[in-house]
Short mmCIF file of C-alpha atoms in Angstrom, two decimals:
data_model
loop_
_atom_site.label_atom_id
_atom_site.label_comp_id
_atom_site.label_asym_id
_atom_site.label_seq_id
_atom_site.Cartn_x
_atom_site.Cartn_y
_atom_site.Cartn_z
CA MET N 295 -0.21 -0.06 0.00
CA ILE N 296 1.33 3.51 -1.18
CA GLU N 297 1.87 5.49 2.52
CA LEU N 298 0.51 9.22 1.89
CA PRO N 299 0.77 12.44 4.20
CA ILE N 300 -2.08 13.35 4.99
CA SER N 301 -2.56 16.33 3.25
CA LEU N 302 -1.90 14.94 0.18
CA LEU N 303 -4.13 12.39 0.56
CA ILE N 304 -7.05 14.73 1.30
CA THR N 305 -6.43 17.09 -1.83
CA SER N 306 -6.54 13.92 -3.60
CA ILE N 307 -9.74 12.02 -2.42
CA LEU N 308 -11.56 15.27 -2.59
CA GLY N 309 -10.12 15.75 -6.24
CA ALA N 310 -11.58 12.10 -7.37
CA MET N 311 -14.74 13.30 -5.73
CA PHE N 312 -15.12 16.07 -7.17
CA ALA N 313 -13.55 15.22 -10.43
CA GLY N 314 -16.66 12.16 -10.32
CA PHE N 315 -19.04 14.41 -10.18
CA VAL N 316 -18.44 17.02 -13.10
CA CYS N 317 -18.10 13.75 -15.68
CA SER N 318 -21.12 12.00 -13.97
CA THR N 319 -23.37 14.76 -14.13
CA MET N 320 -22.02 15.69 -17.60
CA GLY N 321 -22.71 11.85 -18.10
CA VAL N 322 -26.67 12.53 -18.22
CA PHE N 323 -26.87 15.17 -20.74
CA VAL N 324 -23.91 13.20 -23.12
CA VAL N 325 -25.69 9.82 -23.00
CA ARG N 326 -29.11 11.43 -23.19
CA MET N 327 -27.62 13.84 -26.82
CA ASN N 328 -26.42 10.42 -27.94
CA LEU N 329 -23.05 11.82 -27.24
CA SER N 330 -21.67 8.79 -25.85
CA SER N 331 -17.87 9.31 -28.06
CA ILE N 332 -17.15 13.08 -27.22
CA GLY N 333 -15.24 11.58 -24.06
CA PHE N 334 -13.64 9.38 -26.39
CA CYS N 335 -13.04 12.14 -28.63
CA MET N 336 -11.44 14.49 -26.14
CA SER N 337 -9.09 12.39 -24.66
CA HIS N 338 -7.21 11.88 -27.98
CA ALA N 339 -7.51 15.71 -28.21
CA ALA N 340 -5.97 15.90 -24.95
CA PHE N 341 -3.07 13.52 -26.09
CA ALA N 342 -2.43 15.37 -28.87
CA GLY N 343 -2.69 18.48 -26.84
CA ALA N 344 0.38 16.61 -24.52
CA ALA N 345 2.07 15.68 -27.27
CA PHE N 346 1.97 19.12 -28.97
CA GLY N 347 3.09 20.97 -25.32
CA LEU N 348 6.13 18.72 -25.46
CA MET N 349 6.80 19.04 -29.33
CA THR N 350 7.19 23.43 -28.68
CA SER N 351 8.09 22.91 -24.57
CA ILE N 352 4.87 24.26 -23.50
CA ASP N 353 3.32 22.10 -20.10
CA PRO N 354 1.84 19.20 -21.84
CA LEU N 355 -0.75 18.82 -19.11
CA ILE N 356 -1.89 22.97 -19.90
CA SER N 357 -1.83 22.60 -23.94
CA ALA N 358 -3.88 18.87 -23.40
CA ILE N 359 -6.91 20.44 -21.51
CA ILE N 360 -7.02 23.54 -23.81
CA PHE N 361 -6.88 21.03 -26.93
CA SER N 362 -9.48 18.96 -25.27
CA PHE N 363 -11.37 22.11 -24.64
CA VAL N 364 -11.10 23.53 -28.18
CA THR N 365 -12.48 20.52 -29.97
CA ALA N 366 -15.64 20.94 -27.48
CA MET N 367 -15.81 24.31 -28.55
CA ILE N 368 -16.25 23.69 -32.24
CA LEU N 369 -17.86 20.37 -32.29
CA GLY N 370 -21.46 22.50 -31.89
CA PRO N 371 -21.02 24.47 -33.97
CA ILE N 372 -19.52 22.70 -36.90
CA SER N 373 -22.73 20.25 -36.09
CA GLU N 374 -25.10 23.00 -36.38
CA LYS N 375 -23.81 24.79 -39.64
CA ALA N 376 -22.87 21.61 -41.62
CA ARG N 377 -26.09 19.72 -40.50
CA LEU N 378 -24.79 16.60 -39.96
CA GLU N 379 -24.73 14.06 -36.65
CA SER N 380 -23.33 14.86 -33.33
CA ASN N 381 -21.36 11.41 -33.11
CA VAL N 382 -19.95 12.26 -37.33
CA VAL N 383 -18.19 15.32 -36.52
CA ILE N 384 -17.17 12.98 -33.48
CA GLY N 385 -15.83 10.86 -35.98
CA PHE N 386 -14.62 13.85 -37.51
CA LEU N 387 -12.73 15.31 -35.22
CA PHE N 388 -11.58 12.32 -33.36
CA SER N 389 -9.05 10.95 -36.41
CA ILE N 390 -7.66 14.64 -36.81
CA MET N 391 -6.79 14.62 -33.28
CA ILE N 392 -5.36 10.47 -33.30
CA ALA N 393 -3.83 12.47 -36.96
CA LEU N 394 -1.80 14.96 -35.05
CA ALA N 395 -0.99 13.37 -32.52
CA PHE N 396 1.37 11.02 -34.37
CA ILE N 397 2.63 13.89 -36.14
CA PHE N 398 3.11 16.08 -32.93
CA LEU N 399 4.89 12.88 -31.82
CA ASN N 400 6.98 12.96 -34.50
CA PHE N 401 8.60 15.61 -33.84
CA ILE N 402 9.79 15.57 -30.57
CA PRO N 403 13.06 14.12 -29.53
CA GLY N 404 13.38 11.12 -27.38
CA GLN N 405 11.11 8.75 -26.10
CA ALA N 406 11.41 10.03 -22.84
CA ALA N 407 9.13 12.79 -23.91
CA SER N 408 6.75 10.48 -25.15
CA GLY N 409 6.55 8.83 -22.16
CA THR N 410 5.18 12.34 -21.10
CA ALA N 411 2.36 12.31 -23.50
CA LEU N 412 1.46 8.98 -23.29
CA ARG N 413 0.55 9.56 -18.85
CA ILE N 414 -1.64 12.16 -19.87
CA LEU N 415 -3.62 9.45 -21.12
CA TRP N 416 -3.70 7.39 -17.71
CA GLY N 417 -3.53 10.32 -14.84
CA SER N 418 -1.57 10.20 -12.23
CA ILE N 419 -3.06 9.53 -8.12
CA PHE N 420 -0.36 12.81 -6.81
CA SER N 421 -0.98 14.84 -9.94
CA VAL N 422 -3.79 17.05 -8.07
CA GLY N 423 -2.94 20.25 -6.69
CA TYR N 424 -4.21 22.94 -4.48
CA ASN N 425 -5.23 24.70 -7.36
CA ASP N 426 -6.75 21.99 -9.70
CA LEU N 427 -9.33 21.15 -6.53
CA LEU N 428 -10.44 24.54 -6.04
CA ILE N 429 -11.33 24.78 -9.92
CA LEU N 430 -12.32 21.80 -9.76
CA ALA N 431 -14.90 22.62 -6.94
CA LEU N 432 -15.76 26.06 -8.68
CA LEU N 433 -16.76 23.60 -11.69
CA SER N 434 -19.19 21.65 -9.33
CA PHE N 435 -20.70 24.52 -8.27
CA ILE N 436 -21.26 25.98 -11.50
CA LEU N 437 -22.60 22.92 -12.62
CA ILE N 438 -24.76 22.49 -9.47
CA LEU N 439 -26.59 26.28 -10.19
CA PHE N 440 -26.75 25.82 -13.98
CA ILE N 441 -28.68 22.84 -13.10
CA VAL N 442 -30.78 24.09 -10.99
CA LEU N 443 -31.15 27.18 -12.44
CA PHE N 444 -32.44 25.66 -16.28
CA TYR N 445 -33.61 22.44 -14.95
CA LYS N 446 -36.81 22.96 -16.32
CA GLU N 447 -35.18 24.32 -20.02
CA LEU N 448 -32.77 20.99 -19.55
CA LEU N 449 -35.89 18.24 -19.23
CA ALA N 450 -37.67 19.76 -22.26
CA VAL N 451 -34.49 19.65 -24.97
CA MET N 452 -33.10 16.61 -23.20
CA PHE N 453 -36.65 14.94 -24.40
CA HIS N 454 -37.27 16.54 -27.58
CA ARG N 455 -35.24 19.48 -28.64
CA LYS N 456 -37.60 20.39 -31.93
CA LEU N 457 -40.51 19.93 -29.33
CA ALA N 458 -38.48 22.16 -26.67
CA GLU N 459 -37.65 24.57 -29.44
CA SER N 460 -41.38 24.72 -30.30
CA SER N 461 -42.41 25.85 -27.02
CA GLY N 462 -39.91 29.20 -27.41
CA ILE N 463 -36.70 27.39 -25.81
CA ASN N 464 -33.61 28.45 -26.90
CA THR N 465 -32.16 24.93 -27.72
CA LYS N 466 -29.30 25.88 -29.46
CA LEU N 467 -28.04 27.35 -26.39
CA PHE N 468 -28.55 24.78 -23.80
CA TYR N 469 -26.67 22.53 -26.74
CA PHE N 470 -23.41 24.29 -26.06
CA ALA N 471 -24.00 24.90 -22.80
CA VAL N 472 -23.55 20.98 -22.44
CA LEU N 473 -20.77 20.89 -24.57
CA PHE N 474 -18.81 23.77 -22.77
CA PHE N 475 -19.34 21.89 -19.69
CA THR N 476 -18.92 18.63 -20.93
CA GLY N 477 -14.78 19.98 -22.39
CA PHE N 478 -14.78 21.62 -19.11
CA ALA N 479 -15.00 18.42 -16.89
CA VAL N 480 -13.09 16.46 -19.03
CA SER N 481 -10.45 18.88 -19.36
CA LEU N 482 -10.23 19.02 -15.43
CA SER N 483 -10.20 15.32 -14.47
CA LEU N 484 -7.25 14.91 -17.19
CA ARG N 485 -4.65 15.09 -14.70
CA LEU N 486 -6.38 12.45 -11.84
CA VAL N 487 -8.22 9.75 -14.48
CA GLY N 488 -6.38 10.02 -17.61
CA GLY N 489 -7.80 11.14 -20.98
CA LEU N 490 -8.10 7.67 -22.11
CA LEU N 491 -10.53 6.58 -19.07
CA VAL N 492 -12.21 9.98 -18.17
CA TYR N 493 -14.68 8.84 -21.30
CA ALA N 494 -15.93 5.91 -18.85
CA LEU N 495 -15.96 8.68 -15.90
CA ILE N 496 -18.86 10.32 -17.95
CA ILE N 497 -20.52 7.63 -19.43
CA ASN N 498 -20.49 4.58 -16.55
CA PRO N 499 -22.36 5.99 -13.73
CA THR N 500 -24.77 7.36 -15.89
CA SER N 501 -25.74 3.73 -17.49
CA SER N 502 -25.41 2.10 -14.50
CA ALA N 503 -28.45 5.20 -13.07
CA TYR N 504 -30.57 4.76 -16.10
CA GLN N 505 -31.17 1.15 -14.64
CA PHE N 506 -32.80 2.02 -12.49
CA PHE N 507 -35.19 5.11 -12.29
CA TYR N 508 -37.37 6.44 -14.93
CA ASP N 509 -37.60 10.33 -13.19
CA PHE N 510 -34.77 12.37 -15.02
CA LYS N 511 -34.38 14.37 -11.64
CA LYS N 512 -33.28 11.16 -9.69
CA ILE N 513 -30.52 10.42 -12.56
CA LEU N 514 -29.14 13.43 -12.51
CA ILE N 515 -29.11 12.82 -8.58
CA PHE N 516 -27.97 9.21 -8.68
CA SER N 517 -25.20 9.45 -11.06
CA PRO N 518 -22.94 11.72 -9.69
CA LEU N 519 -23.48 9.73 -6.51
CA ILE N 520 -22.83 6.67 -8.74
CA GLY N 521 -19.58 8.70 -9.98
CA ILE N 522 -18.53 9.73 -6.59
CA ILE N 523 -18.53 6.22 -5.10
CA SER N 524 -16.52 4.74 -7.88
CA CYS N 525 -14.06 7.21 -7.55
CA LEU N 526 -13.61 6.53 -4.16
CA ILE N 527 -13.45 3.12 -4.59
CA GLY N 528 -10.94 3.46 -7.50
CA PHE N 529 -8.92 5.63 -5.63
CA TRP N 530 -8.87 2.86 -2.24
CA LEU N 531 -7.81 0.18 -4.88
CA SER N 532 -5.16 1.85 -6.42
CA LEU N 533 -3.80 2.89 -3.50
CA ILE N 534 -3.45 -0.92 -1.91
CA THR N 535 -2.59 -1.99 -5.11
CA ASP N 536 -0.65 -0.06 -6.67
CA PHE N 537 -3.04 0.08 -9.90
CA PRO N 538 -3.16 3.46 -11.86
CA ILE N 539 -5.97 5.22 -10.21
CA GLY N 540 -7.58 5.46 -14.24
CA ALA N 541 -7.80 2.34 -14.46
CA SER N 542 -8.67 1.30 -11.26
CA ILE N 543 -11.85 3.39 -11.33
CA VAL N 544 -12.95 2.28 -14.21
CA ILE N 545 -12.83 -1.01 -13.19
CA ILE N 546 -15.32 -0.25 -10.52
CA SER N 547 -17.76 2.38 -12.61
CA ALA N 548 -17.18 -0.65 -15.28
CA ILE N 549 -18.45 -3.74 -11.68
CA ILE N 550 -21.36 -1.06 -10.64
CA PHE N 551 -22.73 -0.49 -14.14
CA ALA N 552 -23.00 -4.63 -14.71
CA ILE N 553 -24.07 -5.10 -10.85
CA ALA N 554 -26.49 -2.25 -12.58
CA ILE N 555 -27.76 -3.96 -15.25
CA ILE N 556 -28.15 -7.44 -13.50
CA LEU N 557 -30.71 -6.01 -10.78
CA SER N 558 -32.22 -2.73 -12.90
CA PRO N 559 -35.99 -3.42 -12.22
CA LYS N 560 -36.36 -2.15 -15.93
CA ARG N 561 -35.23 -4.90 -17.60
CA ARG N 562 -37.20 -7.77 -15.10
CA ARG N 563 -39.46 -10.07 -17.51
CA GLY N 564 -43.07 -9.34 -16.40
CA ASN N 565 -42.38 -5.45 -15.93
CA GLY N 566 -44.67 -4.54 -19.17
CA MET N 567 -41.70 -3.73 -21.01
CA GLN N 568 -40.29 -4.59 -23.89
CA TYR N 569 -36.57 -3.41 -24.94
CA LYS N 570 -37.41 -2.17 -27.95
CA LYS N 571 -40.75 -0.70 -28.17
CA THR N 572 -41.88 1.45 -30.27
CA LEU N 573 -45.43 3.83 -30.84
CA LYS N 574 -46.02 1.84 -34.29
CA ALA N 575 -47.24 -1.20 -31.90
CA VAL N 576 -50.18 0.00 -30.48
CA MET F 298 -46.90 45.19 -36.45
CA LYS F 299 -49.97 43.85 -38.77
CA ASN F 300 -53.96 44.95 -37.20
CA ASN F 301 -56.11 42.72 -38.29
CA THR F 302 -58.43 39.87 -37.07
CA ASN F 303 -56.23 36.87 -38.59
CA VAL F 304 -54.63 34.74 -36.07
CA ILE F 305 -52.47 33.51 -38.99
CA ASP F 306 -51.50 35.70 -42.27
CA LEU F 307 -49.62 34.05 -44.55
CA GLU F 308 -49.02 35.85 -48.27
CA ASN F 309 -47.37 34.08 -50.96
CA ILE F 310 -45.12 31.92 -48.77
CA GLU F 311 -42.37 29.99 -49.55
CA THR F 312 -39.88 27.94 -47.99
CA ILE F 313 -37.01 26.43 -49.16
CA TYR F 314 -35.01 23.57 -46.28
CA GLU F 315 -31.01 24.80 -46.32
CA GLY F 316 -28.88 23.48 -48.62
CA GLU F 317 -31.90 22.62 -51.02
CA ARG F 318 -33.25 25.24 -54.56
CA THR F 319 -36.89 23.56 -54.56
CA PRO F 320 -39.32 25.51 -52.42
CA VAL F 321 -40.81 22.72 -50.16
CA ILE F 322 -44.38 25.61 -50.14
CA ARG F 323 -44.79 28.11 -52.71
CA ASP F 324 -46.67 30.83 -53.08
CA VAL F 325 -49.39 30.22 -49.92
CA SER F 326 -51.77 32.83 -48.80
CA LEU F 327 -53.52 31.56 -45.79
CA LYS F 328 -56.01 33.23 -44.09
CA VAL F 329 -56.64 32.33 -40.00
CA LYS F 330 -59.11 33.72 -38.02
CA SER F 331 -59.13 33.22 -34.17
CA THR F 332 -61.16 30.15 -33.08
CA GLU F 333 -60.95 28.42 -36.04
CA PHE F 334 -60.53 24.68 -36.93
CA ILE F 335 -59.04 23.73 -39.91
CA ALA F 336 -57.70 20.97 -41.56
CA ILE F 337 -54.89 20.90 -44.20
CA ILE F 338 -55.16 17.94 -46.01
CA GLY F 339 -53.18 16.48 -49.03
CA PRO F 340 -50.84 13.31 -49.82
CA ASN F 341 -46.97 12.70 -48.16
CA GLY F 342 -45.01 15.16 -49.59
CA ALA F 343 -47.39 17.56 -50.24
CA GLY F 344 -45.49 20.13 -47.86
CA LYS F 345 -48.39 20.19 -44.76
CA THR F 346 -45.54 19.69 -42.46
CA THR F 347 -43.79 22.59 -43.77
CA LEU F 348 -46.00 24.53 -43.73
CA LEU F 349 -46.86 24.33 -40.12
CA GLU F 350 -43.33 24.65 -39.47
CA THR F 351 -43.16 28.36 -41.14
CA ILE F 352 -46.04 29.62 -39.13
CA ASN F 353 -44.64 28.78 -35.51
CA GLY F 354 -41.30 29.67 -36.81
CA LEU F 355 -39.28 26.70 -37.03
CA LEU F 356 -38.77 26.78 -40.43
CA PRO F 357 -37.93 30.16 -41.40
CA TYR F 358 -39.21 31.17 -44.73
CA THR F 359 -37.41 32.62 -47.97
CA SER F 360 -40.08 34.93 -49.48
CA GLY F 361 -43.72 36.34 -48.93
CA GLN F 362 -44.53 37.36 -45.61
CA GLY F 363 -45.70 35.47 -42.88
CA PHE F 364 -47.69 36.82 -39.30
CA VAL F 365 -49.30 35.61 -36.36
CA PHE F 366 -50.63 37.22 -33.77
CA GLY F 367 -50.17 40.24 -36.17
CA LYS F 368 -46.26 39.83 -35.33
CA MET F 369 -44.09 39.31 -38.49
CA ILE F 370 -42.89 35.66 -38.03
CA SER F 371 -38.99 36.14 -38.79
CA LYS F 372 -38.39 39.10 -36.53
CA HIS F 373 -40.98 37.26 -33.23
CA ARG F 374 -40.42 34.04 -33.85
CA SER F 375 -39.91 32.72 -30.00
CA GLU F 376 -42.25 35.53 -29.09
CA ILE F 377 -44.36 34.13 -30.99
CA ARG F 378 -43.98 29.95 -30.35
CA LYS F 379 -44.69 30.63 -26.52
CA ASN F 380 -48.52 31.22 -27.64
CA ILE F 381 -48.50 28.01 -30.36
CA GLY F 382 -48.72 25.05 -28.75
CA TYR F 383 -47.50 21.94 -31.39
CA VAL F 384 -47.52 18.93 -31.57
CA LEU F 385 -45.32 16.21 -33.30
CA GLN F 386 -46.30 13.80 -35.58
CA ASN F 387 -45.94 10.49 -33.68
CA PHE F 388 -42.31 9.92 -33.06
CA GLU F 389 -40.38 6.56 -31.09
CA ILE F 390 -39.03 6.59 -27.88
CA ASP F 391 -36.63 4.89 -25.98
CA PRO F 392 -39.06 2.82 -23.49
CA LEU F 393 -36.26 3.42 -21.04
CA ALA F 394 -36.70 7.19 -21.20
CA PRO F 395 -36.12 8.99 -18.80
CA PHE F 396 -39.13 11.12 -17.86
CA LEU F 397 -42.30 11.37 -15.95
CA CYS F 398 -45.30 12.23 -17.91
CA LYS F 399 -46.12 15.34 -15.54
CA ASP F 400 -42.94 16.58 -16.24
CA ILE F 401 -43.73 16.24 -20.00
CA VAL F 402 -46.08 17.88 -19.51
CA MET F 403 -45.11 20.54 -17.72
CA SER F 404 -42.21 20.95 -20.31
CA GLY F 405 -44.57 22.50 -22.68
CA ARG F 406 -45.26 25.75 -20.21
CA SER F 407 -41.05 26.00 -20.40
CA GLY F 408 -40.84 28.62 -22.83
CA LYS F 409 -44.07 30.47 -21.20
CA ILE F 410 -42.56 30.46 -17.31
CA GLY F 411 -39.24 32.15 -18.84
CA MET F 412 -35.69 31.40 -17.94
CA PHE F 413 -34.23 32.09 -14.52
CA ARG F 414 -38.22 30.94 -13.20
CA PHE F 415 -39.64 28.16 -11.27
CA ALA F 416 -42.26 26.78 -11.49
CA THR F 417 -45.21 28.14 -9.83
CA LYS F 418 -48.38 26.69 -7.97
CA GLU F 419 -50.29 27.79 -10.92
CA ASP F 420 -48.41 26.54 -12.96
CA TRP F 421 -48.37 22.83 -11.36
CA GLU F 422 -52.19 23.68 -11.89
CA GLU F 423 -52.58 24.84 -15.25
CA VAL F 424 -50.62 20.64 -15.88
CA TRP F 425 -52.88 19.03 -14.16
CA TYR F 426 -56.01 19.84 -15.44
CA SER F 427 -54.77 19.62 -19.16
CA MET F 428 -54.12 16.51 -18.24
CA GLY F 429 -57.32 16.32 -16.62
CA LEU F 430 -58.21 17.62 -19.87
CA VAL F 431 -56.95 14.90 -21.77
CA GLY F 432 -57.99 11.64 -18.88
CA MET F 433 -54.90 11.34 -18.49
CA ILE F 434 -54.11 12.31 -14.99
CA ASP F 435 -53.72 9.10 -13.41
CA PHE F 436 -50.63 8.72 -15.59
CA ALA F 437 -48.81 11.49 -13.70
CA GLN F 438 -46.31 9.50 -11.55
CA ARG F 439 -46.02 6.86 -15.40
CA SER F 440 -42.61 6.63 -17.47
CA ILE F 441 -43.49 8.07 -20.66
CA GLY F 442 -41.91 5.29 -22.19
CA LYS F 443 -44.45 2.65 -21.12
CA LEU F 444 -47.49 4.16 -22.87
CA SER F 445 -49.46 3.52 -25.56
CA GLY F 446 -49.23 4.94 -28.86
CA GLY F 447 -52.88 6.84 -27.85
CA GLU F 448 -51.88 7.52 -24.22
CA PHE F 449 -48.57 9.62 -25.95
CA GLN F 450 -50.48 11.22 -27.93
CA LYS F 451 -52.71 12.40 -25.73
CA ILE F 452 -49.90 13.30 -23.53
CA LEU F 453 -47.97 15.70 -26.04
CA ILE F 454 -51.22 17.02 -26.57
CA ALA F 455 -51.27 18.09 -23.05
CA ARG F 456 -48.46 19.54 -23.48
CA ALA F 457 -49.04 21.44 -25.40
CA LEU F 458 -52.44 22.97 -23.61
CA ALA F 459 -50.23 22.97 -20.47
CA GLN F 460 -48.76 25.99 -22.48
CA GLU F 461 -52.26 27.77 -22.48
CA PRO F 462 -51.78 28.38 -26.64
CA GLU F 463 -53.98 30.35 -28.45
CA ILE F 464 -52.82 28.66 -31.44
CA LEU F 465 -53.10 24.35 -31.49
CA LEU F 466 -50.88 23.01 -34.39
CA LEU F 467 -51.81 18.84 -34.80
CA ASP F 468 -49.07 17.18 -36.90
CA GLU F 469 -50.48 13.99 -38.17
CA PRO F 470 -52.97 13.30 -34.18
CA PHE F 471 -54.26 10.23 -35.91
CA SER F 472 -50.95 8.62 -37.42
CA ASN F 473 -50.61 5.06 -35.79
CA LEU F 474 -53.04 5.22 -33.94
CA ASP F 475 -55.67 1.87 -34.02
CA PHE F 476 -59.41 2.94 -34.38
CA SER F 477 -60.40 3.69 -30.65
CA SER F 478 -57.85 6.10 -29.86
CA ARG F 479 -58.31 7.53 -33.02
CA LYS F 480 -61.80 8.19 -32.01
CA GLN F 481 -60.26 9.11 -28.72
CA ILE F 482 -58.50 11.68 -30.16
CA GLU F 483 -61.06 13.00 -31.82
CA ILE F 484 -63.64 13.63 -29.46
CA LEU F 485 -61.00 15.53 -27.24
CA LEU F 486 -60.46 17.87 -30.36
CA ASN F 487 -63.25 18.80 -30.53
CA ARG F 488 -64.42 19.28 -27.06
CA ILE F 489 -60.83 21.79 -27.08
CA ASN F 490 -62.10 24.16 -29.87
CA ASP F 491 -65.26 23.89 -28.25
CA LYS F 492 -64.68 24.74 -24.68
CA HIS F 493 -61.67 26.10 -24.85
CA LYS F 494 -61.76 28.14 -27.88
CA ILE F 495 -58.04 27.62 -29.36
CA THR F 496 -57.22 27.57 -32.46
CA THR F 497 -56.69 24.96 -34.20
CA VAL F 498 -54.55 23.42 -37.39
CA MET F 499 -54.66 20.31 -37.45
CA VAL F 500 -52.52 18.40 -40.59
CA SER F 501 -53.54 14.53 -42.18
CA HIS F 502 -53.45 12.72 -44.83
CA ASP F 503 -56.22 10.51 -43.82
CA LEU F 504 -59.73 12.34 -45.02
CA SER F 505 -61.23 9.12 -43.04
CA PHE F 506 -60.50 11.51 -39.24
CA VAL F 507 -61.34 14.94 -39.87
CA PRO F 508 -62.83 16.10 -36.21
CA SER F 509 -66.84 17.03 -37.15
CA LYS F 510 -66.09 20.78 -35.55
CA CYS F 511 -63.71 21.17 -38.32
CA LYS F 512 -65.64 23.02 -40.69
CA ARG F 513 -62.70 24.26 -43.08
CA VAL F 514 -59.93 21.83 -44.39
CA ILE F 515 -57.70 23.29 -47.08
CA VAL F 516 -55.93 20.76 -49.68
CA MET F 517 -52.04 20.86 -50.27
CA ASP F 518 -50.50 18.97 -52.98
CA LYS F 519 -47.08 20.02 -54.41
CA GLY F 520 -46.04 22.34 -52.55
CA LYS F 521 -49.66 24.00 -53.04
CA ILE F 522 -52.71 25.70 -52.17
CA ILE F 523 -55.21 23.96 -54.05
CA MET F 524 -58.12 23.92 -52.32
CA ASP F 525 -59.70 25.82 -49.43
CA GLY F 526 -63.20 25.90 -48.58
CA LYS F 527 -65.79 24.43 -46.21
CA LYS F 528 -65.03 20.38 -45.10
CA ASP F 529 -68.21 18.88 -47.05
CA TRP F 530 -68.12 20.98 -50.47
CA ILE F 531 -63.58 19.78 -50.47
CA LEU F 532 -63.93 16.25 -49.35
CA THR F 533 -67.06 15.51 -52.11
CA SER F 534 -65.56 17.31 -54.73
CA ASP F 535 -63.39 15.52 -57.65
CA THR F 536 -60.15 17.34 -56.94
CA ILE F 537 -59.69 15.15 -53.52
CA ASN F 538 -61.09 12.02 -55.35
CA LYS F 539 -58.51 11.98 -57.95
CA ILE F 540 -55.84 12.81 -55.59
CA PHE F 541 -56.73 10.86 -53.07
CA HIS F 542 -57.22 8.07 -55.07
CA ASN F 543 -61.14 7.87 -54.52
CA GLY F 544 -60.95 9.36 -51.31
CA LYS F 545 -59.10 6.47 -49.70
CA GLY F 546 -56.48 8.36 -48.80
CA LEU F 547 -52.28 7.88 -49.39
#
């Protein structure tokens, strides 16, 4: 087991909790808007950013954050303007990012630097500093405020964007806001969870919560809760086994998801539910 | 601002989808008075849905002039929409979708309540009233994905009614419904127009379900209005028979 000074331990635990909260809160919207591959795309953007940072002697973490954030920011306008499915644009951006990453890596002298770029992808238990913690806490607070203030608009947009638009809601604003906050959540969680695995922290807790509830409000409460629990248990697992923290968190969240699938009342026979029921079957 | 008695006033409207050259609707002029109940009928692809979405500003028109409540649609889109209830053509919903019926009905009022404001007791009373009106009050706590087609359609109508609209736009409200559900929706639409005096514009490709309270029928074909008149006259005309293959619908 890794021995940590108490202050570092508290910072890391709080960091894990906030990362779990912001990622799995945004997961509720990302999953509902069918943008599941956004995390995957941004993690590769982070990888490209880290490679760019090493190539230009900028802090690779800063450049990784900027790359993943900018990717989230241009995703919305591109899919709106080009009238393309968001997942098509995500696939397009993903391939560009991975291509850029390889080009940047090609210009980095020595293998040690490439290793630094790769470390951005799997995160580190010791990487969360006091400033990171403050920013994560601030983002968590802003997210709670955003959801409380705009709950009715968010629910309408998540149900059906065109219907929400027809009621007089500016749906574009909320769509972009979700992308904006997801970009922030991913960027700030990179240090701890790692770019490659942050994707799972967005998807798994929400998918687990979806197995139990039909009420959007409950999903918004339980998804972050599962995210925080996954991060805390993952953190503990990482301490006792010396596994990479990102991997530990993902393993725990995946186990929770598997248990949720098994226990899900929505999937039990005799519940009046068919997994693929359409309105045409009236 | 236009001062007249028409709640909907379109003059030579043409709507072209982005990236396309051919207009979906062209040279459409339509005047609708307050409390009127109108059915727009025509074969698939006639431009009926495009016309509805031009009225509520979801689709911008490319030429002509459009006014709703005397306000120019292109300039007052968001404001106009807050007073127009829109019921979309039946769409698929994930059976696991995490939404309760009461929340979906309340979502219809979101635009009206406005940003930075929370739903009040009065807003919820309007939700219960609308759900009661469509006979779905017992379904308030049910998941939206668990409803049958007819029930889902009633919830969408309740959602539009919760908005307290002055105009109700209904896109194919009878599609994919069995006979009994169609009958229930027809009775409901008659009651809404009769009791609440809401101007109703309904789109359908099926001649057999034009509600009895609907006195005026508009026929569209290939993006144009080709007939506009009293229901009895329109439904028995030869043109209708030609378009709808002996009145059986498409």
